[in-house]
């Protein structure tokens, strides 16, 4: 059964392994191509496409959306090429370099390392490091360690360290709770910013409708030093035919109750 808002169609250039693919969904269109392999080990590929479309064509066309309905002037263009040069024993990429361009921010470079669970199928990412250099040659390094509750299921927690060129760090610890349908129903997050010496505690709670769509959420942010709290409530969330949020009611409350 297809979920609303997910992939609705694609065109595949058939070969073994696959060397090209066009995907269209409710928010983007992408063309994945020029793939090179060593056997079934992916060495290189390129991708380009458009994201952040205005919503009008999707409301009009729905799931019958085709490439001819896409107006690039309504979207943001991106492109990148990725070279993979290290794999684990199950041919999962553990290191790659990437160069690309985003219309909004310009050229960028990315270098990535990762490790996975040691199993044949369904292995999940347990650690990654990313060095991202933007068009102004500013490099941001991100490292994340991920834990899972069992052999199956969603992420239980992560510890993340983001470091800027000055050595300042943003350190995040996150832990989530899920219902029996693997939907996130609450999380707690602690964010330490070493540059300004602040620690923020965040608590989030969510509930879902019968279709599995978020129907309400509560976001509570507390400054650990001052104790000041901000609360944000979203409710009456409604969705369009594509499963995208169409409207909601929002309420913001601070320590004064306003």
Tab-separated table of C-alpha atoms in Angstrom, residues 15-174:
chain	number	residue	atom	x	y	z
A	15	UNK	CA	20.676	-2.637	-16.759
A	16	UNK	CA	22.470	-4.698	-14.154
A	17	UNK	CA	23.357	-2.887	-11.971
A	18	UNK	CA	21.028	0.090	-12.526
A	19	UNK	CA	22.864	3.009	-14.158
A	20	UNK	CA	20.169	5.676	-14.387
A	21	UNK	CA	16.917	6.638	-12.732
A	22	UNK	CA	14.450	9.525	-12.791
A	23	UNK	CA	12.273	10.054	-9.714
A	24	UNK	CA	9.340	12.402	-9.244
A	25	UNK	CA	7.599	12.958	-5.937
A	26	UNK	CA	5.548	15.684	-4.293
A	27	UNK	CA	8.538	17.890	-3.555
A	28	UNK	CA	11.309	17.172	-6.046
A	29	UNK	CA	12.432	15.602	-9.279
A	30	UNK	CA	15.866	14.003	-9.588
A	31	UNK	CA	17.944	12.339	-12.301
A	32	UNK	CA	20.535	9.806	-11.089
A	33	UNK	CA	22.956	8.798	-13.843
A	34	UNK	CA	26.488	8.065	-15.126
A	35	UNK	CA	26.949	5.365	-12.509
A	36	UNK	CA	30.125	3.273	-12.626
A	37	UNK	CA	30.586	-0.081	-10.924
A	38	UNK	CA	33.181	-2.664	-10.034
A	39	UNK	CA	30.927	-5.693	-10.266
A	40	UNK	CA	28.013	-4.684	-8.034
A	41	UNK	CA	30.155	-2.261	-6.029
A	42	UNK	CA	29.128	1.329	-6.826
A	43	UNK	CA	32.172	3.527	-7.554
A	44	UNK	CA	30.723	6.777	-8.857
A	45	UNK	CA	27.487	8.500	-9.833
A	46	UNK	CA	26.026	11.901	-10.647
A	47	UNK	CA	22.689	13.389	-9.661
A	48	UNK	CA	20.834	16.551	-10.543
A	49	UNK	CA	17.338	17.842	-10.098
A	50	UNK	CA	14.975	20.385	-8.608
A	51	UNK	CA	13.591	20.765	-5.096
A	52	UNK	CA	11.266	23.102	-3.177
A	53	UNK	CA	8.587	23.336	-5.857
A	54	UNK	CA	5.684	25.692	-5.405
A	55	UNK	CA	2.623	23.697	-4.432
A	56	UNK	CA	0.223	24.722	-7.211
A	57	UNK	CA	1.101	22.073	-9.776
A	58	UNK	CA	0.853	19.299	-7.214
A	59	UNK	CA	-2.626	20.369	-6.118
A	60	UNK	CA	-3.720	20.451	-9.750
A	61	UNK	CA	-2.029	17.301	-11.033
A	62	UNK	CA	-1.896	15.087	-7.944
A	63	UNK	CA	-0.458	11.654	-8.597
A	64	UNK	CA	-0.598	12.163	-12.388
A	65	UNK	CA	2.379	14.498	-12.205
A	66	UNK	CA	4.826	14.049	-15.115
A	67	UNK	CA	8.099	15.652	-16.172
A	68	UNK	CA	6.281	18.013	-18.544
A	69	UNK	CA	4.405	19.482	-15.568
A	70	UNK	CA	7.640	20.610	-13.925
A	71	UNK	CA	8.492	24.299	-14.268
A	72	UNK	CA	12.157	24.782	-13.256
A	73	UNK	CA	11.419	28.453	-12.570
A	74	UNK	CA	9.314	27.323	-9.601
A	75	UNK	CA	12.106	25.292	-8.035
A	76	UNK	CA	15.698	25.265	-6.809
A	77	UNK	CA	18.263	23.453	-8.967
A	78	UNK	CA	20.966	21.206	-7.529
A	79	UNK	CA	23.644	18.875	-8.911
A	80	UNK	CA	26.482	16.785	-7.529
A	81	UNK	CA	28.912	13.996	-8.357
A	82	UNK	CA	30.043	11.422	-5.802
A	83	UNK	CA	33.116	9.178	-5.818
A	84	UNK	CA	33.055	6.175	-3.476
A	85	UNK	CA	36.408	4.586	-2.631
A	86	UNK	CA	35.890	2.459	0.502
A	87	UNK	CA	33.352	-0.200	1.482
A	88	UNK	CA	32.698	-2.633	4.304
A	89	UNK	CA	32.584	-6.416	3.858
A	90	UNK	CA	28.989	-6.161	2.606
A	91	UNK	CA	29.810	-3.551	-0.094
A	92	UNK	CA	28.242	-0.680	1.839
A	93	UNK	CA	30.010	2.645	1.238
A	94	UNK	CA	32.216	3.731	4.158
A	95	UNK	CA	33.921	6.709	2.496
A	96	UNK	CA	33.064	9.058	-0.361
A	97	UNK	CA	33.873	12.522	-1.669
A	98	UNK	CA	31.289	14.737	-3.307
A	99	UNK	CA	31.320	18.020	-5.204
A	100	UNK	CA	28.154	19.847	-6.070
A	101	UNK	CA	26.124	22.997	-6.503
A	102	UNK	CA	22.948	24.278	-4.876
A	103	UNK	CA	21.124	27.176	-6.439
A	104	UNK	CA	20.516	28.917	-3.117
A	105	UNK	CA	24.021	28.575	-1.637
A	106	UNK	CA	26.446	27.886	-4.497
A	107	UNK	CA	29.217	25.308	-4.854
A	108	UNK	CA	30.163	22.908	-2.077
A	109	UNK	CA	32.408	19.960	-1.246
A	110	UNK	CA	31.600	17.061	1.052
A	111	UNK	CA	33.704	14.231	2.485
A	112	UNK	CA	31.928	11.446	4.380
A	113	UNK	CA	32.882	8.389	6.441
A	114	UNK	CA	30.471	5.871	7.951
A	115	UNK	CA	30.094	2.504	9.688
A	116	UNK	CA	27.136	0.134	9.846
A	117	UNK	CA	25.791	-2.730	11.874
A	118	UNK	CA	27.640	-5.944	11.045
A	119	UNK	CA	24.943	-7.956	9.311
A	120	UNK	CA	24.155	-9.034	5.764
A	121	UNK	CA	20.804	-7.279	5.241
A	122	UNK	CA	19.029	-4.352	6.838
A	123	UNK	CA	22.198	-2.935	8.393
A	124	UNK	CA	21.694	0.507	9.881
A	125	UNK	CA	24.180	3.347	10.101
A	126	UNK	CA	25.855	3.467	13.545
A	127	UNK	CA	28.367	6.290	12.996
A	128	UNK	CA	29.231	8.909	10.430
A	129	UNK	CA	31.566	11.847	10.030
A	130	UNK	CA	30.995	14.561	7.459
A	131	UNK	CA	33.183	17.492	6.451
A	132	UNK	CA	31.116	20.022	4.507
A	133	UNK	CA	32.820	22.996	2.832
A	134	UNK	CA	30.553	25.710	1.463
A	135	UNK	CA	31.062	28.217	-1.357
A	136	UNK	CA	32.953	30.545	1.008
A	137	UNK	CA	35.387	27.735	1.945
A	138	UNK	CA	33.928	27.488	5.451
A	139	UNK	CA	34.252	23.908	6.679
A	140	UNK	CA	31.794	22.418	9.170
A	141	UNK	CA	32.530	18.974	10.627
A	142	UNK	CA	29.716	16.780	11.929
A	143	UNK	CA	30.107	13.490	13.793
A	144	UNK	CA	27.176	11.374	14.954
A	145	UNK	CA	27.018	8.121	16.948
A	146	UNK	CA	23.686	6.264	16.686
A	147	UNK	CA	22.151	3.511	18.845
A	148	UNK	CA	19.144	1.265	18.225
A	149	UNK	CA	16.944	-0.595	20.731
A	150	UNK	CA	17.115	-3.998	19.022
A	151	UNK	CA	17.812	-5.764	15.728
A	152	UNK	CA	14.810	-3.968	14.246
A	153	UNK	CA	13.180	-0.643	14.873
A	154	UNK	CA	13.872	3.048	14.789
A	155	UNK	CA	16.828	4.963	16.169
A	156	UNK	CA	16.870	4.996	19.979
A	157	UNK	CA	19.417	7.770	20.531
A	158	UNK	CA	22.302	9.706	19.065
A	159	UNK	CA	25.239	11.816	20.226
A	160	UNK	CA	26.297	14.496	17.747
A	161	UNK	CA	29.186	16.961	17.681
A	162	UNK	CA	29.252	19.802	15.135
A	163	UNK	CA	32.515	21.776	14.961
A	164	UNK	CA	33.038	25.094	13.171
A	165	UNK	CA	36.364	26.459	11.796
A	166	UNK	CA	37.061	28.263	15.103
A	167	UNK	CA	36.794	25.032	17.057
A	168	UNK	CA	33.441	25.936	18.609
A	169	UNK	CA	31.150	22.967	19.049
A	170	UNK	CA	27.444	22.293	19.215
A	171	UNK	CA	26.953	19.033	21.123
A	172	UNK	CA	23.568	17.321	20.927
A	173	UNK	CA	22.250	14.304	22.808
A	174	UNK	CA	18.882	12.973	21.593
